[in-house]
Each structure stands twice: as C-alpha cells, then as structure tokens.
Coordinates of C-alpha atoms in Angstrom, one line a residue:
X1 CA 0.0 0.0 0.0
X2 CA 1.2 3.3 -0.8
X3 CA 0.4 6.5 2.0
X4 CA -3.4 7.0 0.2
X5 CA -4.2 3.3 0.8
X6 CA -3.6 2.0 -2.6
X7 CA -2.4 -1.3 -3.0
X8 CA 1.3 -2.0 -5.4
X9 CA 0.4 -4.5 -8.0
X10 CA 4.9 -4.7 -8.4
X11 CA 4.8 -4.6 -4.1
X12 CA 5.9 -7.8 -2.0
X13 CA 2.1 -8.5 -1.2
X14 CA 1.2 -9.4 -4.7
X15 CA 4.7 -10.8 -5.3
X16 CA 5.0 -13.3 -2.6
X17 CA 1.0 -14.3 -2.7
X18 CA -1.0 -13.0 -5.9
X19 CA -4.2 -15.3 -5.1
X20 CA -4.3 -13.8 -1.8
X21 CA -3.5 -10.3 -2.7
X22 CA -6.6 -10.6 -5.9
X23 CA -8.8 -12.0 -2.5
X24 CA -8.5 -9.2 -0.7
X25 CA -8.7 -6.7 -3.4
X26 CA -12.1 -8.3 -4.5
X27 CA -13.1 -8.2 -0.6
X28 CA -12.4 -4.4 -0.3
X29 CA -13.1 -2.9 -3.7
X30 CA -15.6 -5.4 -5.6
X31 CA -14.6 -6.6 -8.8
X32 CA -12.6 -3.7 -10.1
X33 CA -9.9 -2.1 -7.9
X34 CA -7.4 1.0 -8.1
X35 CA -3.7 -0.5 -7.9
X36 CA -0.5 1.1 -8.6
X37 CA 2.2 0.0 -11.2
X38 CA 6.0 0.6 -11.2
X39 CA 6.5 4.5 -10.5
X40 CA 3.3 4.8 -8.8
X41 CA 1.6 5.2 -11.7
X42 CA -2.4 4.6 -11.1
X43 CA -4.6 1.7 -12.7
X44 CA -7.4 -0.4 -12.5
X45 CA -6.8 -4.2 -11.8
X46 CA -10.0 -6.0 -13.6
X47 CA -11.1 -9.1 -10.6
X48 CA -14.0 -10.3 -11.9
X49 CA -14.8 -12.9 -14.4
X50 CA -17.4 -10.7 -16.3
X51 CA -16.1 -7.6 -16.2
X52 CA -12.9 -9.0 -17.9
X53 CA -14.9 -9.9 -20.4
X54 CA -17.1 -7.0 -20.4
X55 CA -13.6 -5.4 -21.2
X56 CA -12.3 -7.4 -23.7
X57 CA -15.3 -7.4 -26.0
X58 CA -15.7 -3.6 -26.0
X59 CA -13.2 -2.3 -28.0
X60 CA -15.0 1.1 -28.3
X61 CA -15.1 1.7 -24.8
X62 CA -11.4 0.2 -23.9
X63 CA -9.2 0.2 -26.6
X64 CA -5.4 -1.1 -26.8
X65 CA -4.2 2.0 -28.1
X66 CA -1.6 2.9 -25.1
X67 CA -0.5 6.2 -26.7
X68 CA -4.6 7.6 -25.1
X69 CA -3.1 7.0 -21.6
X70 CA -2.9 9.9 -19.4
X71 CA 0.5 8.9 -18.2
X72 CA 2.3 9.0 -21.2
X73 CA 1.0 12.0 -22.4
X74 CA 2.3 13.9 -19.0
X75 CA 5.8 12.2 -19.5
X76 CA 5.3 10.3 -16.3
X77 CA 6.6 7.2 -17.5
X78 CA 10.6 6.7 -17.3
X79 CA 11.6 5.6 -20.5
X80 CA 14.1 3.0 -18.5
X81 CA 10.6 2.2 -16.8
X82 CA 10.2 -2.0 -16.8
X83 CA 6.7 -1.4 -18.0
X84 CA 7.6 0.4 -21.7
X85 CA 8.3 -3.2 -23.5
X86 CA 4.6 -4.3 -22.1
X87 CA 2.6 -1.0 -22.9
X88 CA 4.8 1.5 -25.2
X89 CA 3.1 1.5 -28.5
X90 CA 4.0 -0.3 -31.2
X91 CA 2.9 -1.0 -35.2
X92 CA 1.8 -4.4 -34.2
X93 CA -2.3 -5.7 -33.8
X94 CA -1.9 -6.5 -30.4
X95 CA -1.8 -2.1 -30.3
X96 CA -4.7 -1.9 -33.1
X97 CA -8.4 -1.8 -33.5
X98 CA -10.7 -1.8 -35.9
X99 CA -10.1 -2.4 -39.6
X100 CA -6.1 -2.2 -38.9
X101 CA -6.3 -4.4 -36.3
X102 CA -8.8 -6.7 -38.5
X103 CA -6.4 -6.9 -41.6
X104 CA -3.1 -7.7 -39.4
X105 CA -5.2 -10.6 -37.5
X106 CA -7.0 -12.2 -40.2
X107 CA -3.5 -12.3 -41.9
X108 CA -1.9 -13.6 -38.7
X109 CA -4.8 -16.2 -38.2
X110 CA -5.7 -17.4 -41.6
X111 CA -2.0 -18.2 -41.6
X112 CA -1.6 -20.4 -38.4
X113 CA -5.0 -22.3 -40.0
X114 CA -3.0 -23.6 -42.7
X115 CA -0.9 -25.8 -40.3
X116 CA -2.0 -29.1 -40.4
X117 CA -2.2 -29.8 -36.2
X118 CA -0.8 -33.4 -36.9
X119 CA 2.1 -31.9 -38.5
X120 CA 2.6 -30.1 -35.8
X121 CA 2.6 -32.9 -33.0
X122 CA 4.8 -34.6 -34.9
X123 CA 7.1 -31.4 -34.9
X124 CA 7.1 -31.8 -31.2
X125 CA 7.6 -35.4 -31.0
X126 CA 10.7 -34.9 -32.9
X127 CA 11.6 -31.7 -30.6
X128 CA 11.0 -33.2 -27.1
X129 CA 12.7 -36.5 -27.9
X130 CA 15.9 -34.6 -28.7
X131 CA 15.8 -32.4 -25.6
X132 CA 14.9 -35.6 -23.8
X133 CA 18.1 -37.7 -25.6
X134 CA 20.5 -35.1 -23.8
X135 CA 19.4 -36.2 -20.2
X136 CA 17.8 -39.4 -20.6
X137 CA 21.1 -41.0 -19.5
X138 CA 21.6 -39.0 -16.1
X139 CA 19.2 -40.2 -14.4
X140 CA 18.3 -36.6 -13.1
X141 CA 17.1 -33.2 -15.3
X142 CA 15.6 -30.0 -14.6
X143 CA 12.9 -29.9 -16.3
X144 CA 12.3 -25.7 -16.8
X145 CA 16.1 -25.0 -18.3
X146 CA 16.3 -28.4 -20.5
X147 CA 12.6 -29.0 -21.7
X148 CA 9.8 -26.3 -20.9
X149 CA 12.2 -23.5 -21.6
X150 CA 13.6 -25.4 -25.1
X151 CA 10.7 -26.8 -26.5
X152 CA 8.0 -23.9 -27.4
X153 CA 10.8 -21.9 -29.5
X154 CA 12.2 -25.0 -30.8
X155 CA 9.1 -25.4 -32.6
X156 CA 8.2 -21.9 -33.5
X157 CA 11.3 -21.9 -35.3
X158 CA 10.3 -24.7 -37.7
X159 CA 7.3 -23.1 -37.7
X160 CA 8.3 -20.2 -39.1
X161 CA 10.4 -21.8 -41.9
X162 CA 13.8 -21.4 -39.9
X163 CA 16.9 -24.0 -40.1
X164 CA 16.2 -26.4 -37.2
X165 CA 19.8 -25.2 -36.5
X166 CA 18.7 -21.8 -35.5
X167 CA 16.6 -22.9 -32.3
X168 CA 18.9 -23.1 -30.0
X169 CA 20.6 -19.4 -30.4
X170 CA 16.9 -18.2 -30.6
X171 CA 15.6 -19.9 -27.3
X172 CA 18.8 -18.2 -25.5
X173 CA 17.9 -14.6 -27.1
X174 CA 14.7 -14.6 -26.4
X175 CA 14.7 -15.9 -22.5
X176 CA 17.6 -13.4 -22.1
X177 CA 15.5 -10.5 -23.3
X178 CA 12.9 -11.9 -21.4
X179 CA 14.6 -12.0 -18.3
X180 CA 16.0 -7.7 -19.1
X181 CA 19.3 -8.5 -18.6
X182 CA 22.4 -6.1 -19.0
X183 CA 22.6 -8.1 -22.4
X184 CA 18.5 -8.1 -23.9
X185 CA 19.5 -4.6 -25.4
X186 CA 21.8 -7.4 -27.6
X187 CA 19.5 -10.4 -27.3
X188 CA 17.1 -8.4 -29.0
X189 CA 19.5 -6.8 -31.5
X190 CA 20.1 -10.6 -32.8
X191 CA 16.4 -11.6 -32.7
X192 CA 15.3 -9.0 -35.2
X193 CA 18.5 -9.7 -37.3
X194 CA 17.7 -13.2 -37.3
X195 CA 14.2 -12.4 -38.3
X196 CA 15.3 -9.4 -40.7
X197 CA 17.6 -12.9 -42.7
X198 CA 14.7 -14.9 -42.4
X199 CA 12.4 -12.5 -44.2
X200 CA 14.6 -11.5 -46.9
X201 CA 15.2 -15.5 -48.0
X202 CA 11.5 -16.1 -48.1
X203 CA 10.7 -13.3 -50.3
X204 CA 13.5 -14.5 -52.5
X205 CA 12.4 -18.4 -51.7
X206 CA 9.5 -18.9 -50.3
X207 CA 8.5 -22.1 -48.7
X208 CA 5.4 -23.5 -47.1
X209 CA 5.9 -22.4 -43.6
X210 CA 4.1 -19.5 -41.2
X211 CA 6.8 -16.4 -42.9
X212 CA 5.9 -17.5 -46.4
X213 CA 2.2 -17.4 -45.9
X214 CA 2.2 -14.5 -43.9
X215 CA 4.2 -13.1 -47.0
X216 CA 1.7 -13.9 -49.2
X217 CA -1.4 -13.2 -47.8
X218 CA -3.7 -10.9 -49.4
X219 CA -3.7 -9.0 -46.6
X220 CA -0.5 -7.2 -48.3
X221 CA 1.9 -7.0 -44.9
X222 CA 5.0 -5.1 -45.7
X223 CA 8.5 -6.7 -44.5
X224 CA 8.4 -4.7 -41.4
X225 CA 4.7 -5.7 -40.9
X226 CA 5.9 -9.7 -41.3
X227 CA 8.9 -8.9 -39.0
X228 CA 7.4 -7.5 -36.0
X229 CA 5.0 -10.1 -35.9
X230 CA 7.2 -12.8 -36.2
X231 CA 9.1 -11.2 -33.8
X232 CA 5.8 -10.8 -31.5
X233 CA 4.7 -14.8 -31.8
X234 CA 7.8 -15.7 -31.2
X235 CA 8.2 -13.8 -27.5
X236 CA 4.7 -14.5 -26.7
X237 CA 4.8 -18.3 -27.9
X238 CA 7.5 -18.9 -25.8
X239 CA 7.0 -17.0 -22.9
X240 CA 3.1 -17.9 -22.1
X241 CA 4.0 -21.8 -23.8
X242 CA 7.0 -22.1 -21.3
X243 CA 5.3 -21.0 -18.3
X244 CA 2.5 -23.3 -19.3
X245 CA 4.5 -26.5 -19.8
X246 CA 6.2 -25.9 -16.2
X247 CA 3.1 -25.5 -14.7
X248 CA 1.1 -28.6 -15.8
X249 CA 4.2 -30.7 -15.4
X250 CA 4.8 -29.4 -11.2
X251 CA 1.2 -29.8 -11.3
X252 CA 1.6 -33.3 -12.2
X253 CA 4.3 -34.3 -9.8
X254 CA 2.9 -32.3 -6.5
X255 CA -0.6 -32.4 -6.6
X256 CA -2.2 -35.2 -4.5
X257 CA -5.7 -34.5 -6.5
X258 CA -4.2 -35.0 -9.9
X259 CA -2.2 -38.4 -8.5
X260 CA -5.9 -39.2 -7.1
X261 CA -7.6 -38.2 -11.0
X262 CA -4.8 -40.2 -12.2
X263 CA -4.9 -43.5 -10.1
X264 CA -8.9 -43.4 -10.8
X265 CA -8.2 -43.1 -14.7
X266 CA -11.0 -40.0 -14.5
X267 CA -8.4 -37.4 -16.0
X268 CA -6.2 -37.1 -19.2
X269 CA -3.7 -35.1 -20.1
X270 CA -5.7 -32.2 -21.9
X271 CA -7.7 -32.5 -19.0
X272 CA -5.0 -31.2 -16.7
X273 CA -3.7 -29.0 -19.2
X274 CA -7.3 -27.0 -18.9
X275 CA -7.5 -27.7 -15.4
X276 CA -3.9 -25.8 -15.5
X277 CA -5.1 -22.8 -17.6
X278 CA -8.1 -22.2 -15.0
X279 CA -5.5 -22.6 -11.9
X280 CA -2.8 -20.6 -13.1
X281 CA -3.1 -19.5 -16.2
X282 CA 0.3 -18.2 -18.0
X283 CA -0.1 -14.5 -18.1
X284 CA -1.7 -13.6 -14.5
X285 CA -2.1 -10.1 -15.5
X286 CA -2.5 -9.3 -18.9
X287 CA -1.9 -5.5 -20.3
X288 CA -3.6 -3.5 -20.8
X289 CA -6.3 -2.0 -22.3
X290 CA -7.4 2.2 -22.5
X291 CA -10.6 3.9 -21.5
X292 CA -11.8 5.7 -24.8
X293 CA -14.4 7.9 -22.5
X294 CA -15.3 8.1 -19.2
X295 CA -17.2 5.4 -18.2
X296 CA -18.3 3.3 -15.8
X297 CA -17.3 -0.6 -14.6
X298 CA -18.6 -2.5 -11.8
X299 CA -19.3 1.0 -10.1
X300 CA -15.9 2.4 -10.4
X301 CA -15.9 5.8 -11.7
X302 CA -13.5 5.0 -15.3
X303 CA -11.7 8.4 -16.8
X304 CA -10.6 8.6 -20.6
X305 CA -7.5 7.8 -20.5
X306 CA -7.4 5.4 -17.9
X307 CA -5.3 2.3 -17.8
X308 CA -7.0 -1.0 -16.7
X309 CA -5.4 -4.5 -16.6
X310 CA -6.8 -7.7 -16.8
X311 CA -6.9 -9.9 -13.9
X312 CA -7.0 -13.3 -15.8
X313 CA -5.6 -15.6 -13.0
X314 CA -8.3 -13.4 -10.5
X315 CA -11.0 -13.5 -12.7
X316 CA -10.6 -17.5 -13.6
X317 CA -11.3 -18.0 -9.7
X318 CA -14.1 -14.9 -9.6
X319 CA -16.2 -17.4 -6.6
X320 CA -19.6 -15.7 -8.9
X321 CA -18.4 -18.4 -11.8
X322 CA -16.0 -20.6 -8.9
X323 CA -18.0 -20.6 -5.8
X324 CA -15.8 -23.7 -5.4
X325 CA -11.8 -23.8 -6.4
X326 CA -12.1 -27.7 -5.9
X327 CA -14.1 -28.6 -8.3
X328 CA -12.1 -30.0 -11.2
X329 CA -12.7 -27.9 -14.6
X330 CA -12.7 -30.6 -17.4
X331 CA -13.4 -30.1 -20.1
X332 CA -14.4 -26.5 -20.0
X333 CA -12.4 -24.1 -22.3
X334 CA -14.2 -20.9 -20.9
X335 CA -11.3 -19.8 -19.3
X336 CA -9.6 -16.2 -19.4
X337 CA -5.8 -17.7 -19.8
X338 CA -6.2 -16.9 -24.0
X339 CA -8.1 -13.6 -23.0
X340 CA -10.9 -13.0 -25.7
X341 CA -12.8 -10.6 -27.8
X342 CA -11.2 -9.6 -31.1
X343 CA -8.0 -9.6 -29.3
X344 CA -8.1 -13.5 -28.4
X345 CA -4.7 -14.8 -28.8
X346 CA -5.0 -16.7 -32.0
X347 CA -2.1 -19.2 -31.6
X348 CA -3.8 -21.2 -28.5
X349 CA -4.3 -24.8 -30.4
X350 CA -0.6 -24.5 -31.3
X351 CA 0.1 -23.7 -27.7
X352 CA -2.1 -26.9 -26.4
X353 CA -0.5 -29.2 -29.0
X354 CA 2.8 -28.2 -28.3
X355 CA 2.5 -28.5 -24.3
X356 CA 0.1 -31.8 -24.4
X357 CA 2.3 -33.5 -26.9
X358 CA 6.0 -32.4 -25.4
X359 CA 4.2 -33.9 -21.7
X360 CA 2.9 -37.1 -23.6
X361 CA 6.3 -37.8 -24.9
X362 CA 8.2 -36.9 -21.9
X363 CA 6.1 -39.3 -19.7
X364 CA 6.6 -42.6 -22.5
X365 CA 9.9 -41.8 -22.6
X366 CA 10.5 -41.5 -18.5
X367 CA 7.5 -43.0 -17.1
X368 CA 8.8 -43.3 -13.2
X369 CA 9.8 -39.7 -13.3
X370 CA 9.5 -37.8 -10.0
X371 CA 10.3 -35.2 -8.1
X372 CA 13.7 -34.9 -7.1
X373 CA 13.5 -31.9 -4.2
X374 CA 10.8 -31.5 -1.3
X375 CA 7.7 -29.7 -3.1
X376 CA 8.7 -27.0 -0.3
X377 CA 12.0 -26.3 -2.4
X378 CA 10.6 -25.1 -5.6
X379 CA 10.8 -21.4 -5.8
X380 CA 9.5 -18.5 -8.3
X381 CA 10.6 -15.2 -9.7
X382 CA 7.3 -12.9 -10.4
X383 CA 6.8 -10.2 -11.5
X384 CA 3.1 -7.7 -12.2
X385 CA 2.2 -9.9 -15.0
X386 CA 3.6 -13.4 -14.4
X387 CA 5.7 -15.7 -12.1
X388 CA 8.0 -18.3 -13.1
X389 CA 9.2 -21.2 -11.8
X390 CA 13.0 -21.2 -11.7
X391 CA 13.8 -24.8 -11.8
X392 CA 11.9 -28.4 -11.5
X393 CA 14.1 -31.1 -10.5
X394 CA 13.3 -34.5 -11.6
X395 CA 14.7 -38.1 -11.1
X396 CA 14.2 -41.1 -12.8
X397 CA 15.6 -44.5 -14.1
X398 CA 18.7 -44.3 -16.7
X399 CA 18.1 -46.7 -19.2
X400 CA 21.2 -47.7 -21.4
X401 CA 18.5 -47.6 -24.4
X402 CA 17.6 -44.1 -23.5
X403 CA 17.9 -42.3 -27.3
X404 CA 16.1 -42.5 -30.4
X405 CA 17.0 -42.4 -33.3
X406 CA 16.5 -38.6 -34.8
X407 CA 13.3 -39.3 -36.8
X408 CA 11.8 -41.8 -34.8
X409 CA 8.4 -40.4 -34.1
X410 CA 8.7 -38.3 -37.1
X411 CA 7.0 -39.5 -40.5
X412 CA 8.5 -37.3 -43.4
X413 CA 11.3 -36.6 -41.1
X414 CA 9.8 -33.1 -39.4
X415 CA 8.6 -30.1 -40.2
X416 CA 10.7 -29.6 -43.6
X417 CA 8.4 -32.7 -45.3
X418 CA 5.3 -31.4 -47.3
X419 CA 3.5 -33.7 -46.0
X420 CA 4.4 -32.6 -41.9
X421 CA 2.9 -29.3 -41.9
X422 CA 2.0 -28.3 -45.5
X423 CA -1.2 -26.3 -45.5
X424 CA -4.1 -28.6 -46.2
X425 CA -7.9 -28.0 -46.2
X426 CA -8.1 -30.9 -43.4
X427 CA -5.5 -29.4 -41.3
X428 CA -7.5 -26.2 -40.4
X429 CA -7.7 -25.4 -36.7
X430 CA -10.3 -28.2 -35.7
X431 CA -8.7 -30.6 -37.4
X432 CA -8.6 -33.7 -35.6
X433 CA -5.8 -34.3 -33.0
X434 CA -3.6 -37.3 -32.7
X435 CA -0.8 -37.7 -30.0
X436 CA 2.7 -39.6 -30.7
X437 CA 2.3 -43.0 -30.2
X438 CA 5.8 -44.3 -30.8
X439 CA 7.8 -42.5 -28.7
X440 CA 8.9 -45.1 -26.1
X441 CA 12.5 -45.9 -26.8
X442 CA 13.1 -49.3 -28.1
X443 CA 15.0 -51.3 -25.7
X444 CA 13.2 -49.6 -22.9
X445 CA 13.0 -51.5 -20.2
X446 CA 10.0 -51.8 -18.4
X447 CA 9.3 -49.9 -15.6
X448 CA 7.7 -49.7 -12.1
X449 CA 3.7 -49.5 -12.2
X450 CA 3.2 -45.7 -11.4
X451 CA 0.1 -43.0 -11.3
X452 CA 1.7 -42.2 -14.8
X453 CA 0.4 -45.8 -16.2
X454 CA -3.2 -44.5 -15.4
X455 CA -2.2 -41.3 -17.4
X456 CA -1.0 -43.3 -20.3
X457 CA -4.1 -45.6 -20.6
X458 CA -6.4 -42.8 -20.8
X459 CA -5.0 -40.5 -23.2
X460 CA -6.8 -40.1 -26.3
X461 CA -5.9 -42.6 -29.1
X462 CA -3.8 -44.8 -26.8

C-alpha cells in the first residue's frame, strides 16, 4: 500500500501471494480495484470474471491504443521504466483496432489455420525426444532450463520456416530479453537480425511455412509488418508456452488431487492442461487496455485515458463463476488464460498441442519420473504480469536404451516434409488431433507400475 491506501500490483504483497492479494482486493473494492504500477503510476486491476470480459469485448469503450493513456502523455513514465516493453506502442495488432487491427489478424490467423495440427505434434515429437536424448542418460534433469524453456521456441522456429539449426541461439535470445538483462539490449539486436535474414530469403524463396504465408497473404503485410509479428509470436509463444508446460508438469508431480484423478483413470492429459489454464493461467495479468471515454465498470468511476489491466488468473477463480476452487474444470475451455474478444490470442491450439504433446512424450519416454527436491524447495521469480518457476528437478531411471533415433516419431522426417505441416484443407484449426504414439524408446525396459500408467491408458488414441 502506498500512503493514500492504494495497494502495489509490483509490491511484496502481490509478489509473494498474488491469489491472496486478488482476494483481498475483490473483498475491499468489488470486482474492479485501483492498484499502482511501477513509479506509482495509477490503474485499474480487472477481478471479476465478467467484467474481464465486459472489457475485452468492448473495443470502443477500452481500446489497446496505449498512446490515449494519461501517463504517457504527461511524460510520467521513465523511458528505462520495466513497463515500456509491455505497454509502449508499437505497429503491431496487439496495439490496433478496428479495420487495422482486423487486416493484421486475419493475416496472422488465416496463416496459423494452414498448419496441419498433426504436423505439428509430430514437430514436437521430434523436438521433445531430442531435448529428452541429452538427459535421458543422467538419471536426473531439470525440467524448466532443459525442456519447458527449449521446446516452445524449438518449434516456432520450424514453424516459421527457420533452419532447425537456429533454435537453439533463438531460445537463449529470447529468454535473455525476457529475463531484461544487461545483455536483452543485444539479445534483441540478434532476434530482429535473425528475423530481418529470415524474411529477406523467403521473399527470394519462399517455402510452405508460417513467414511464407504470412508473406503472401492478401492482406499485403509489408516486410516490417511480417517482421514485427514474427518477432511478436515468437516472445509470446515462448513466454506464455513455457510458463505453461512448467506449470502442468509441477502440477503433475505435486498435486495429490491429480495423482488421485490419475490413479482413478478420470483425467487425461488435456484435462490437466485446462484444469492448468483455469488454476494458473500463463499471463496472471495481462496489459492492458485504455478507456476511450469516461465510463463506468462494476461501479468504479473509469476516466478517458485510464489504464486497466486484466486480472485473468483473479478472474478465472471470480467465486460468482467458482464458488468452489475444488471442483475440477474438465473439459471446459471458458477460461480467461487466452483472454478474448477480437483480441483473443490466436495461436492457442498451437500452444495446447505443443504443451500436451511435449508432456505425452516426456512421460513414455521417463514413465517413473518424480520429483527430485521436497515440493517446499521449488521457488518463483514474479513479476506484475507473471511468475515463473525457476527450476523443477526430476529423477528417474537411466536406461542404457535411453535415445532414439532422430526421426523416430517423425514420418516425413519433421517439419521440412510437405506432408508434416504443408497447408491442407483438413488441417484447419479443428482438425482432428492425434498424439505420438511411438515415442517409447526401443529397448526400454520396463518400468515400475506408477500413477503415470493410469495417465497413459487414458489419453486419447492410446
């Protein structure tokens, strides 16, 4: 709290226990409440499940145009300030509305439709089993800085049409401007020069990957245009993909009512993965959106010009949709973790395949995995939009038949085959879904009966 009684959304209180600081917000100020963000700077912190969505869906009345906010245009914002990469404008959609924001979506969308979602999972098969191939051996891992931290770039790169060769350099870019280092000044310097080669070679040879179509979509996107959206994808792919694939998989090996779903054979992997993006959805607080006019939400008194946030992780457990935290969520995709409205992030079924397929594989390739640290041990960096888990140590049985061979997994050998993820009128975005079903190592031997058997047996297709 500052001297007037207003509560710090970048303070200790919502640092050390965000549920807990949303709780008491919602108890003293309803489901919108005044917070302050780094330099004091006042804004409105969006609790309930509605009103989120009240927000979301009403462009006209909250737009995503930051340069309208009061604070920039009284120069109160430092330009060293940690929130200018979240809410300094940009020529991107994500900071459009209307028929600019319509023509850079429907490019951006249309283009991620033409994947064929099979493709795709066997992208990841390919992916995960070649992280997995440089621990399988130890007997021991940490499964945020050698998988969920690897994987989601790994396949955006293919994605996007890149050498497989370039994920590596990439993933360490973009976590290091992630993290605002003394270096991301640099780490950012070599993403858009990566991007900046990539773009020139597919307008001299295109290809049938995400730059091409982008490229060539009637929507007419300049090379900038195509640049700064790759460029966008790419940081929120990995960031929210990452933070996602942690989760579920902590999830997995702490909580007794999963172990319970599990043993019961009642929950599958997507299951937890939604039950996941209810919980603790990737982006706790999303920025930001603008008051247009004065206005007025949930009885607060809203000025033009006013910044609000949205409360995802608060709103997903508003108790006037939740009156129950307990009761499992399967099945229902209702969820704020992908926001919604115009604005909904439209590279969510990439997202799911990538985290549900890099699990599935993980688990047939390591099936007595297990926590290697008391739960007590794990710890978190947060920050006003998110918290990370720092590490997630694991132990399991070495098997001397640990590695596959490169393309195991993979028919048409990955992402570079026409027939992986050429564009293909079956492949649209509710195309069917199959998960890897060869990915146990040959050789393997097998292992103890564990609550990851009952996992196995139930997922779809096995």
């Amino acid at each position: 709290m500052n001297g007037d009684g207003v509560a710090r959304l970048f303070g200790p209180e919502a640092v050390n226990d965000a549920p807990g600081f949303y709780e008491r917000l919602r108890a003293e100020h309803g489901a919108v409440a005044p917070v302050l963000v780094d330099g004091d700077l006042p804004a409105w912190l969006v609790l309930g499940y509605r009103e989120n969505l009240e927000v979301l869906r009403t462009p006209s009345r909250f737009c995503h145009d930051s340069r309208i906010w009061h604070c920039f245009k009284e120069n109160k914002v430092a330009e060293d300030s940690p929130l200018m990469p979240a809410l300094a404008w940009q020529p991107v959609c994500i900071f459009m509305d209307g028929k600019e924001h319509e023509r850079l979506r429907t490019a951006l969308t249309e283009s991620m439709a033409r994947f064929d979602r099979r493709g795709i999972r066997r992208c990841v098969t390919r992916s995960a089993n070649q992280l997995i191939d440089d621990f399988a051996g130890d007997g021991q891992a940490d499964l945020v800085s050698q998988f969920a931290e690897q994987l989601p770039l790994r396949i955006m790169t293919q994605l996007f049409g890149m050498p497989e060769e370039s994920g590596p350099g990439l993933v360490e870019a973009t976590r290091d401007l992630l993290k605002g280092s003394e270096t991301a000044f640099k780490s950012n310097e070599y993403l858009v020069e990566t991007l900046e080669q990539l773009v020139a070679h597919k307008r001299a040879t295109p290809g049938h990957d995400f730059t091409s179509w982008l490229m060539a979509h009637p929507a007419k996107l300049t090379d900038e245009e195509v640049l700064q959206h790759l460029r966008l994808v790419a940081i929120a792919a990995n960031e929210n993909t990452t933070n996602l694939t942690a989760n579920t998989l902590r999830m997995m090996l702490t909580d007794p009512r999963f172990r319970a779903s599990l043993t019961g054979g009642s929950m599958t992997l997507p299951d937890a993965l939604e039950q996941m993006l209810w919980d603790e959805p990737p982006t706790a607080v999303a920025p930001a959106r603008w008051a247009t006019g004065d206005t007025e939400l949930a009885g607060q008194s809203i000025k033009a010009g006013d910044m609000l946030l949205l409360g995802l992780a608060a709103g997903n457990a508003d108790p006037v949709i939740r009156p129950d935290l307990s009761v499992p969520m399967h099945g229902n995709r209702s969820h704020l973790a992908f926001t919604g409205g115009p604005h909904e992030c439209p590279g969510q079924d990439i997202s799911r395949a990538i985290v549900d397929t890099g699990i599935d594989v993980l688990l047939m390739r390591l099936p007595d995995i297990d926590l290697a640290v008391p739960e007590s041990d794990l710890k978190w960096v947060s920050h006003w939009i998110a918290r990370h888990l720092t590490a997630l140590p694991v132990k399991f049985t070495t098997s001397p038949h640990g590695r596959l061979p490169a393309s195991a997994g993979t028919p048409g050998n990955g992402v570079h085959s026409k027939h992986a993820l050429h564009g293909s009128t079956a492949g649209g975005p509710n195309a069917a879904e199959g998960t890897p079903a060869s990915a146990l190592p040959v050789g393997a031997p097998r292992s103890r009966s564990s609550w990851w058997d009952a996992l196995k047996r139930w997922l779809p297709g096995k």
